[in-house]
Tab-separated table of C-alpha atoms and ligand atoms in Angstrom:
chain	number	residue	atom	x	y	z
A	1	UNK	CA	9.631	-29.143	6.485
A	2	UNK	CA	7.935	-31.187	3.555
A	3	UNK	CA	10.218	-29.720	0.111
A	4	UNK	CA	13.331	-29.899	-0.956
A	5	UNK	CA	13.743	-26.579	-2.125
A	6	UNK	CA	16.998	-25.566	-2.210
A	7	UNK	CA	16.630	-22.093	-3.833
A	8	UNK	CA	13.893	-19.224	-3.565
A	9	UNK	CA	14.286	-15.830	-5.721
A	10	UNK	CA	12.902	-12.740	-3.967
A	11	UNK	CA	11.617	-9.619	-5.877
A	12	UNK	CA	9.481	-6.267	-5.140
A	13	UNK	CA	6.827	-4.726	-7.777
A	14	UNK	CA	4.454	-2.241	-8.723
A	15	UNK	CA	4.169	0.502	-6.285
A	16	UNK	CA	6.934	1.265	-4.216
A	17	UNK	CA	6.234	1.255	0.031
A	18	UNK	CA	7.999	1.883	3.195
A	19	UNK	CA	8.638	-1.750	4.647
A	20	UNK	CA	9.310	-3.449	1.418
A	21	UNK	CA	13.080	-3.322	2.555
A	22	UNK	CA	12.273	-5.101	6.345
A	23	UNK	CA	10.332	-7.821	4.617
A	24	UNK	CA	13.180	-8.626	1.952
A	25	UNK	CA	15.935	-8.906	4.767
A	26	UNK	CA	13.569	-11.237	6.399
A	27	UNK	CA	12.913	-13.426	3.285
A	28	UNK	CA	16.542	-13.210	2.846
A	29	UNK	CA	17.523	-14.116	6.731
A	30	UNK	CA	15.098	-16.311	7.002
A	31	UNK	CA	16.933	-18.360	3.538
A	32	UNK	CA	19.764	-18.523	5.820
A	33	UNK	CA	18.236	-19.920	9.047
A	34	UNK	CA	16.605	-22.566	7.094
A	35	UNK	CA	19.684	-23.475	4.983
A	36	UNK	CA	18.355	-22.862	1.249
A	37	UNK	CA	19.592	-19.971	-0.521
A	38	UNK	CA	17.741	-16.925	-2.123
A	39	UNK	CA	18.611	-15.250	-5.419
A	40	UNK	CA	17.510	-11.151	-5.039
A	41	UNK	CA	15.742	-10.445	-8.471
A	42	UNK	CA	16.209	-6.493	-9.243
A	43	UNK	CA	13.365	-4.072	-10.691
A	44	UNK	CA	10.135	-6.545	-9.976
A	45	UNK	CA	9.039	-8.860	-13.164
A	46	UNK	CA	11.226	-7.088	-15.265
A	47	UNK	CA	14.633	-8.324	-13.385
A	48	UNK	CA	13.298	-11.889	-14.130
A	49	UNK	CA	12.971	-10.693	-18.148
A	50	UNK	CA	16.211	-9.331	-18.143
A	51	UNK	CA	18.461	-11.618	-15.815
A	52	UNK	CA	18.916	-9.401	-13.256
A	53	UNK	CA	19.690	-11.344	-10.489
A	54	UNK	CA	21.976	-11.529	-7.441
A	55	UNK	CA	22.631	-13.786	-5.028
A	56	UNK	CA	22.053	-12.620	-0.972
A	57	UNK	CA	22.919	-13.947	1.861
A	58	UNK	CA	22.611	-13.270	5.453
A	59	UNK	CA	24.788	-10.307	5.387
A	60	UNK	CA	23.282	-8.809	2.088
A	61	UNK	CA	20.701	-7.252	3.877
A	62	UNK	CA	22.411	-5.659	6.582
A	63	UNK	CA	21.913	-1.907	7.651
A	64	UNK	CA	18.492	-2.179	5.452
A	65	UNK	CA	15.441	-2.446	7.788
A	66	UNK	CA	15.549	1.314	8.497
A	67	UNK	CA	15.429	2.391	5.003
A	68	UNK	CA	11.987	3.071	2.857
A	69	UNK	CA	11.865	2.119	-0.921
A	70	UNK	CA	12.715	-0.967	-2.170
A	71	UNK	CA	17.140	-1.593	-2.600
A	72	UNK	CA	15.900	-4.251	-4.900
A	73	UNK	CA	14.113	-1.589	-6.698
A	74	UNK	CA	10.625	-2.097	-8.441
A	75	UNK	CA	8.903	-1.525	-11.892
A	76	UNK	CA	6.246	-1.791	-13.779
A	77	UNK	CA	6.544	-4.205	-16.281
A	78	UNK	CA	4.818	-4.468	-19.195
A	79	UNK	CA	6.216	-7.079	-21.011
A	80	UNK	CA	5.618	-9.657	-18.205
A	81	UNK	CA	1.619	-9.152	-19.227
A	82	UNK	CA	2.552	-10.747	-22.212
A	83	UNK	CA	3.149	-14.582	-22.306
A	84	UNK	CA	6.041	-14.387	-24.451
A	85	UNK	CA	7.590	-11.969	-21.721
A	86	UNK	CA	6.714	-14.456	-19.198
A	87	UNK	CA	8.027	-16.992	-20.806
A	88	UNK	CA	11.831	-15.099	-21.416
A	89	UNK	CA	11.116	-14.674	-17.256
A	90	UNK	CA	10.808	-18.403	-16.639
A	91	UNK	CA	14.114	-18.663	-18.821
A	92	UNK	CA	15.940	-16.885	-15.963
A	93	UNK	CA	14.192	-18.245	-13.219
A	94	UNK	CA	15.611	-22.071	-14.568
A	95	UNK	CA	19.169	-20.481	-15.759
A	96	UNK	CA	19.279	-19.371	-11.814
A	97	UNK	CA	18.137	-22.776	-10.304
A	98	UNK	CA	15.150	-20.782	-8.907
A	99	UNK	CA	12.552	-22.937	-7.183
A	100	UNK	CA	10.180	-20.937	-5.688
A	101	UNK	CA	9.851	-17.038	-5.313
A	102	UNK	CA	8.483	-14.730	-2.651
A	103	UNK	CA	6.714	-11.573	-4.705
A	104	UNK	CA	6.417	-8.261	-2.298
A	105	UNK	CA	3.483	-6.140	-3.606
A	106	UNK	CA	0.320	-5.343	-4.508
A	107	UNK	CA	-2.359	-7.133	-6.265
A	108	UNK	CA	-1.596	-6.478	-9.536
A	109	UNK	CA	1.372	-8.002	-8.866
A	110	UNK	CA	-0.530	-11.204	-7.282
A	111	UNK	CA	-2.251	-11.207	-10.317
A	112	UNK	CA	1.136	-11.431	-12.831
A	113	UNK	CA	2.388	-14.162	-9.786
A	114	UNK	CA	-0.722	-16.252	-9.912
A	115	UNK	CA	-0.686	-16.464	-13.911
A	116	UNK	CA	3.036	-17.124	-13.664
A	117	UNK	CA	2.521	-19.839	-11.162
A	118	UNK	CA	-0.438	-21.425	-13.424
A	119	UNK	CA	1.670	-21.319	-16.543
A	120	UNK	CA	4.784	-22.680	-15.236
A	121	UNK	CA	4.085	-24.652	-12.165
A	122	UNK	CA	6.494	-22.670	-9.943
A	123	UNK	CA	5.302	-22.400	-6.753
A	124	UNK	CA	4.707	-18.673	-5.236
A	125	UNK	CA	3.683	-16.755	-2.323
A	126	UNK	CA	3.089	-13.537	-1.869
A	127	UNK	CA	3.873	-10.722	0.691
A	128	UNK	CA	1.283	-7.022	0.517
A	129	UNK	CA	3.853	-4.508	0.255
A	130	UNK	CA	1.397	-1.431	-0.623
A	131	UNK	CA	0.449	1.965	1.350
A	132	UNK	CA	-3.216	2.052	0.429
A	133	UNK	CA	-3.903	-0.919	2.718
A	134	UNK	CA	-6.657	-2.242	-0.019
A	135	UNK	CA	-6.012	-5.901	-0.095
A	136	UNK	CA	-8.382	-9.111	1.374
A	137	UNK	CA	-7.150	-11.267	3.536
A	138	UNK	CA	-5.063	-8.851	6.009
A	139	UNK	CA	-6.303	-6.192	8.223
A	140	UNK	CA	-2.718	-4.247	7.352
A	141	UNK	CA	-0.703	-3.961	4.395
A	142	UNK	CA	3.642	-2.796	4.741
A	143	UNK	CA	3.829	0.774	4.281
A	144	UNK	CA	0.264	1.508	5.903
A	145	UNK	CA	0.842	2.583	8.917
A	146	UNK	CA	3.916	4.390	7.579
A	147	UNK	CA	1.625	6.344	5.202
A	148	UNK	CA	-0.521	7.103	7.711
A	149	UNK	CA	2.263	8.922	10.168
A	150	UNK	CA	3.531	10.417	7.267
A	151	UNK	CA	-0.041	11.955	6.266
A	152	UNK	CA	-0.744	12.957	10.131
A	153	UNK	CA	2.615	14.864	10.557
A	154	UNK	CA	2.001	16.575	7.007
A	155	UNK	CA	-1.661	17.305	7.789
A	156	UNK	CA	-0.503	18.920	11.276
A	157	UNK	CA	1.460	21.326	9.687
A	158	UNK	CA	-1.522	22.427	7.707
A	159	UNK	CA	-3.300	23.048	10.132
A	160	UNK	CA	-0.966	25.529	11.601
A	161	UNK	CA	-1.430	27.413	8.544
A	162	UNK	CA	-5.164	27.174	8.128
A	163	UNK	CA	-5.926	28.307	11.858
A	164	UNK	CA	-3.105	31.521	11.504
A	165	UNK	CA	-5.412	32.647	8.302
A	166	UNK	CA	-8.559	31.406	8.746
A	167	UNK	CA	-7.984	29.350	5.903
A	168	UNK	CA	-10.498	25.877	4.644
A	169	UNK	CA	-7.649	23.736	3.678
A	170	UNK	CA	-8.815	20.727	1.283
A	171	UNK	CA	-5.989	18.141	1.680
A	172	UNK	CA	-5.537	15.278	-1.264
A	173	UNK	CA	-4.195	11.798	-0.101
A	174	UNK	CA	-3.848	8.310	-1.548
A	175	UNK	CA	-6.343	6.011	-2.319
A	176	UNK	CA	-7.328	5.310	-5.572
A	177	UNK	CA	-9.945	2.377	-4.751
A	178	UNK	CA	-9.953	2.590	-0.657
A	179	UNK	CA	-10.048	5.252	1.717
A	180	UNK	CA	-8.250	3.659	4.456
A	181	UNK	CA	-5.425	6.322	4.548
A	182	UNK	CA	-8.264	9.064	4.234
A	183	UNK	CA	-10.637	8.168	6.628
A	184	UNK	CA	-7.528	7.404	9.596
A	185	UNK	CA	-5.572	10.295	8.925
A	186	UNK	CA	-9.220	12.696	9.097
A	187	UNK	CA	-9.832	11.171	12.389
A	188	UNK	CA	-6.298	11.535	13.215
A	189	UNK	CA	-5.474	14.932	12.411
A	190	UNK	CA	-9.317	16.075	13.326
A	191	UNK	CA	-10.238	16.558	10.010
A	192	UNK	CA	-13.765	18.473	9.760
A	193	UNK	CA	-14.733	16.122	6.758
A	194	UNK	CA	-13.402	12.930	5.359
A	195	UNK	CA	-14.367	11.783	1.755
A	196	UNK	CA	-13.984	8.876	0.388
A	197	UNK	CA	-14.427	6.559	-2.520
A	198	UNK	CA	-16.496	4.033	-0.367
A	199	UNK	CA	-19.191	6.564	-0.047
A	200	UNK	CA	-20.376	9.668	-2.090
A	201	UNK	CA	-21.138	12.689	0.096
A	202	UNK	CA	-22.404	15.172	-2.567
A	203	UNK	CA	-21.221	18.589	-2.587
A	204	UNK	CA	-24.177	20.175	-1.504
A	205	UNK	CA	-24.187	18.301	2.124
A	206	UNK	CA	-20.276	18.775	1.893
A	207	UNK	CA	-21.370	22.448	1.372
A	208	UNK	CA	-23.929	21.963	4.397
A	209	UNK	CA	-21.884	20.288	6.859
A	210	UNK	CA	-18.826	23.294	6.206
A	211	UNK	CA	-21.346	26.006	6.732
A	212	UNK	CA	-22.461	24.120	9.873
A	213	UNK	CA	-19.179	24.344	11.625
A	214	UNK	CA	-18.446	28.207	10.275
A	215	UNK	CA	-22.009	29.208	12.217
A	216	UNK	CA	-20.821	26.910	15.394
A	217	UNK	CA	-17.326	29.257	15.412
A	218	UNK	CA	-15.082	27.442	13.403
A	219	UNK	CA	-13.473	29.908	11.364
A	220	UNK	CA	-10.651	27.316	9.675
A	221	UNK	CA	-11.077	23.876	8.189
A	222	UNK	CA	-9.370	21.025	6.614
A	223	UNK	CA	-11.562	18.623	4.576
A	224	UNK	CA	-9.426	15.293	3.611
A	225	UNK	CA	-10.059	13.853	0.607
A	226	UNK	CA	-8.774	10.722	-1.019
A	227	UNK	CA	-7.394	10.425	-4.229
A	228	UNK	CA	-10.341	8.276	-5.561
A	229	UNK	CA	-13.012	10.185	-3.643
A	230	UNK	CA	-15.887	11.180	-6.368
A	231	UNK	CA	-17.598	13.662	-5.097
A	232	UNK	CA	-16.333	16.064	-7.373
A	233	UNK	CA	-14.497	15.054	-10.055
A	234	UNK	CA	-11.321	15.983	-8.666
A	235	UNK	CA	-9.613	18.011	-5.291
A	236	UNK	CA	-9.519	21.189	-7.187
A	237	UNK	CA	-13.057	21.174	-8.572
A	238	UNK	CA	-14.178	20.215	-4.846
A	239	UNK	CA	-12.632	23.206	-3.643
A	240	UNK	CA	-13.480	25.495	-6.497
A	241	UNK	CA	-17.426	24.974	-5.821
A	242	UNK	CA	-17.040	25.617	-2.440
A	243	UNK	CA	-14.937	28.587	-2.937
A	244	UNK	CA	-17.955	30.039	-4.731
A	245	UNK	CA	-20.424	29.364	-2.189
A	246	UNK	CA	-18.478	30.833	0.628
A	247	UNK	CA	-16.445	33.134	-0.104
A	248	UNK	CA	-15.725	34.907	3.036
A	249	UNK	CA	-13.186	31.446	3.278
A	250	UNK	CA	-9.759	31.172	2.230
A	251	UNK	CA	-9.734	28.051	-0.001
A	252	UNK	CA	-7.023	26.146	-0.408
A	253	UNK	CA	-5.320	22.880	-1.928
A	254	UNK	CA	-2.748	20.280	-0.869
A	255	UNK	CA	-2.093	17.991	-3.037
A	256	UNK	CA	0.377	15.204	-0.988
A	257	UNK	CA	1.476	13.198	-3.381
A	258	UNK	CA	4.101	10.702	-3.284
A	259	UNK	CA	5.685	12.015	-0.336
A	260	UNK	CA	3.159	9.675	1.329
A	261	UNK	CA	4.989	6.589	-0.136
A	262	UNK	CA	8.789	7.443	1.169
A	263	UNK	CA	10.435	7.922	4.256
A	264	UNK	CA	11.333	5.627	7.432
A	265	UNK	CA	9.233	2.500	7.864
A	266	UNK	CA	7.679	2.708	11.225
A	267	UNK	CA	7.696	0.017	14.079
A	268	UNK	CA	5.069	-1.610	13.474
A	269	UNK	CA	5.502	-2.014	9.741
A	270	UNK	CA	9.099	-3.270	10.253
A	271	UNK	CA	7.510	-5.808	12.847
A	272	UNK	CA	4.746	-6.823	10.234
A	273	UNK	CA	7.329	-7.276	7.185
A	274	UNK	CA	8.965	-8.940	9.789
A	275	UNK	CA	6.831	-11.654	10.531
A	276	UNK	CA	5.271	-12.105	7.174
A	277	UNK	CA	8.958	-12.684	5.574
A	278	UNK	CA	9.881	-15.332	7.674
A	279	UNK	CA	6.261	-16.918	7.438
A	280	UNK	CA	6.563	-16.475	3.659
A	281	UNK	CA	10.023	-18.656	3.573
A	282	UNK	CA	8.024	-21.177	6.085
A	283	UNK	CA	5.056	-21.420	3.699
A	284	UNK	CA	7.118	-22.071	0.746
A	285	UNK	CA	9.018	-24.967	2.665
A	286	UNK	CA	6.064	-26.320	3.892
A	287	UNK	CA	5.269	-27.319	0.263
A	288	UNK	CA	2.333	-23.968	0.249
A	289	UNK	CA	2.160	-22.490	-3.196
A	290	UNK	CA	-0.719	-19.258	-4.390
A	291	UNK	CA	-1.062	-18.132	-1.350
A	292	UNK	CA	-0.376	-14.856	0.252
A	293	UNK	CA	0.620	-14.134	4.204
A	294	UNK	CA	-1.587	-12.494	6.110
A	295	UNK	CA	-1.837	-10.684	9.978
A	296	UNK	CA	-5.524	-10.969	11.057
A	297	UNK	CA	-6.529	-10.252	14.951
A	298	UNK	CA	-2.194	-10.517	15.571
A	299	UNK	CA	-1.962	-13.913	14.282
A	300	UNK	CA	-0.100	-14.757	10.879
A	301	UNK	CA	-2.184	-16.238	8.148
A	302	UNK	CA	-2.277	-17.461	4.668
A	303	UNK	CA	-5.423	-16.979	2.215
A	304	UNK	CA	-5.438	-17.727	-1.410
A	305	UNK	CA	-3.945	-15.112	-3.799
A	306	UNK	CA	-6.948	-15.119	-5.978
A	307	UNK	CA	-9.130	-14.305	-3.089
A	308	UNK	CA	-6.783	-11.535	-2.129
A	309	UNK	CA	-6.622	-9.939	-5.694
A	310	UNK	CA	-10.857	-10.241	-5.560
A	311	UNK	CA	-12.153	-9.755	-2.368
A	312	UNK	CA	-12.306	-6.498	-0.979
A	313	UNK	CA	-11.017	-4.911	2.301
A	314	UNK	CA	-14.200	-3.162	3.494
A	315	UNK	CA	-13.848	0.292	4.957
A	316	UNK	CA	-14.707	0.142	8.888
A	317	UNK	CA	-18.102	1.280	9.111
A	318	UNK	CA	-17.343	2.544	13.098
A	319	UNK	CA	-14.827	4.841	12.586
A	320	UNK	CA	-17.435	6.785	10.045
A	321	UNK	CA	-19.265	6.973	12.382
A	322	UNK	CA	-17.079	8.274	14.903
A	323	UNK	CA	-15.793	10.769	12.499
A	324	UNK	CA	-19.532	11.793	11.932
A	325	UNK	CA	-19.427	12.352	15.676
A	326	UNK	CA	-16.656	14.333	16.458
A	327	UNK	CA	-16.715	16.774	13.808
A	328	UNK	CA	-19.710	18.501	15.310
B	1	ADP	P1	0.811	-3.350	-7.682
B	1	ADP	O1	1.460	-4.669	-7.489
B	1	ADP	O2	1.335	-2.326	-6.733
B	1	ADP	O3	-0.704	-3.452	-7.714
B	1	ADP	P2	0.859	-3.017	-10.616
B	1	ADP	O4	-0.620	-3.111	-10.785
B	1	ADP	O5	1.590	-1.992	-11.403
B	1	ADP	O6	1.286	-2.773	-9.102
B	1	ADP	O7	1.472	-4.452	-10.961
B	1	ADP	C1	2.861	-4.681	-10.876
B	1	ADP	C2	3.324	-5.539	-12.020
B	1	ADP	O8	2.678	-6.826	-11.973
B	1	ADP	C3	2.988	-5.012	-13.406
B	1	ADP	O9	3.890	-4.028	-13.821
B	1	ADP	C4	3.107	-6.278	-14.242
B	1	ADP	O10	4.447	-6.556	-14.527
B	1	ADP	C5	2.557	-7.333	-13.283
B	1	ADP	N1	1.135	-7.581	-13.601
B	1	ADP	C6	0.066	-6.872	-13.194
B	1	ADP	N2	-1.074	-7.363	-13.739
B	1	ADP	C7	-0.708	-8.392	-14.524
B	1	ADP	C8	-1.398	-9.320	-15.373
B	1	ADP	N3	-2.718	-9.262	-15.525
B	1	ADP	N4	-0.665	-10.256	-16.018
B	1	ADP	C9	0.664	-10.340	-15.869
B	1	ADP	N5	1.379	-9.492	-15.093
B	1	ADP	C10	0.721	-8.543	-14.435
């Protein structure tokens, strides 16, 4: 190992996702196995404004892995956008003997890292803790794949519904910016349409493509749509124009919500916050600093912060296409 560090503080911001509590015991186990010890910091950015601080060891974390949320708990901090609240943070970070710090989240919580890294010289890495799945530089994000369960097991109880009363069921899910978790879960749960922010269907061929599938004998539907989608201006208006243009359907709304972000954090995302702990406490001691961990193609990787707070995960063009295919 090439530093000396002999302390790392470990903290979890912005928005809240199933995993976040696998990759803290690993940061914090991993501490242990590599003799330097780690200070939890409590509600994100604004623990470090506040002092909130604790120190963990090996046995801190026990009986945690299984659990979603964060135990650190997270926040959105406002006064850490300002440099006078960064500076107060920086305060705490030397009244703690903090030399380093692992930041589980999403990128605008890279971005508050990379500024506080610039300004004060401290050196950072950073772990994607979000269920949207919209950050560069890793194919999956913790809480993803949890998100996506969550949204299949929800989605097949809709469909019990919809088929018992011929009903077209318009389902709402995350994604602001991405439609990862709309375009997997539509596949997944046989959606009849998917729509996304990546690409603007229109509601006239959404309107098209419906009455398509009620000639060809589907009499129920469920059309998932993503939070950021902008074909309409919203879910309800969506559903409201369609409503009017075929009435003989049932139309109804599900809005998910933020039962998407709780619950359970499945195998694989324990196994991915897994990894990328214990390769974020190796970075750090290797003397790496702005950098975020990464799994591409399996294998662990690190990639600048800035390009993963810039570049953008692409949607994958195939499974459009094979959602396009199979809704026929
Ligand atoms: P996420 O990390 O999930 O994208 P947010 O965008 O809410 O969530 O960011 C989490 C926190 O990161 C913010 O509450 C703030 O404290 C910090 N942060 C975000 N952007 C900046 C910025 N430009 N400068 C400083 N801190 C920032």
């Amino acid at each position: 190992m090439k530093t000396t560090i002999k302390r790392i503080g470990v903290l979890t911001s912005g928005g809240d996702a199933p995993g976040m509590n696998a990759a803290l015991r690993a940061v914090v186990r991993s501490a242990a196995f590599y003799s330097i010890e780690c200070v939890g910091i409590y509600q994100g950015y604004q623990g470090l404004i506040d002092n909130k601080v604790k120190l963990m060891n090996a046995r801190s974390v026990n009986n945690i892995i299984n659990k979603g949320g964060t135990v650190l708990k997270s926040a959105r901090c406002l006064e850490f956008r300002t440099k006078e609240g960064r500076k107060t943070a920086f305060e705490t970070v030397q009244k703690n003997g903090i030399e380093a710090l692992v930041v589980i989240g999403g990128d605008g919580s890279f971005t508050g890292a990379m500024i506080f890294q610039s300004e004060f010289n401290i050196p950072v890495i950073g772990i994607p803790g979000t269920i949207d799945n919209d950050i560069f530089g890793t194919s999956h994000t913790i809480g993803y794949d949890t998100a996506l369960n969550t949204v299949i097991e929800a989605i097949d109880k809709i469909r019990d519904t919809a088929i018992s009363h011929n009903r077209l069921f318009f389902v709402e899910v995350m994604g602001r910016d991405a439609g990862h978790i709309a375009l997997n879960t539509g596949i997944g749960a046989g959606a009849e349409e998917v729509l996304i922010p990546e690409e603007d269907m229109g509601l006239d061929r959404l309107l098209e493509s419906l009455k398509r599938s009620e000639k060809s004998g589907k009499s129920s539907s469920i059309v998932v749509v993503a939070e950021g989608d902008k074909t309409g201006k919203n879910v309800f208006e969506i559903a409201e124009y369609v409503e009017k243009n075929m009435p003989y359907y049932d139309v109804r709304v599900s809005v998910l919500g933020h039962m998407q972000r709780g619950g359970s954090p499945s195998c694989f995302d324990r196994v991915l916050a897994s990894r990328m702990g214990v390769y974020a406490v190796e970075a750090l001691l290797e003397g790496k600093s702005n950098m975020m961990v990464g799994m591409i193609k399996e294998e662990m990787t690190l990639s600048p912060l800035e390009k993963a707070i810039k570049g953008k995960s692409e949607i994958n063009k195939d499974l459009i296409r094979v959602s396009d295919i199979l809704t026929i």
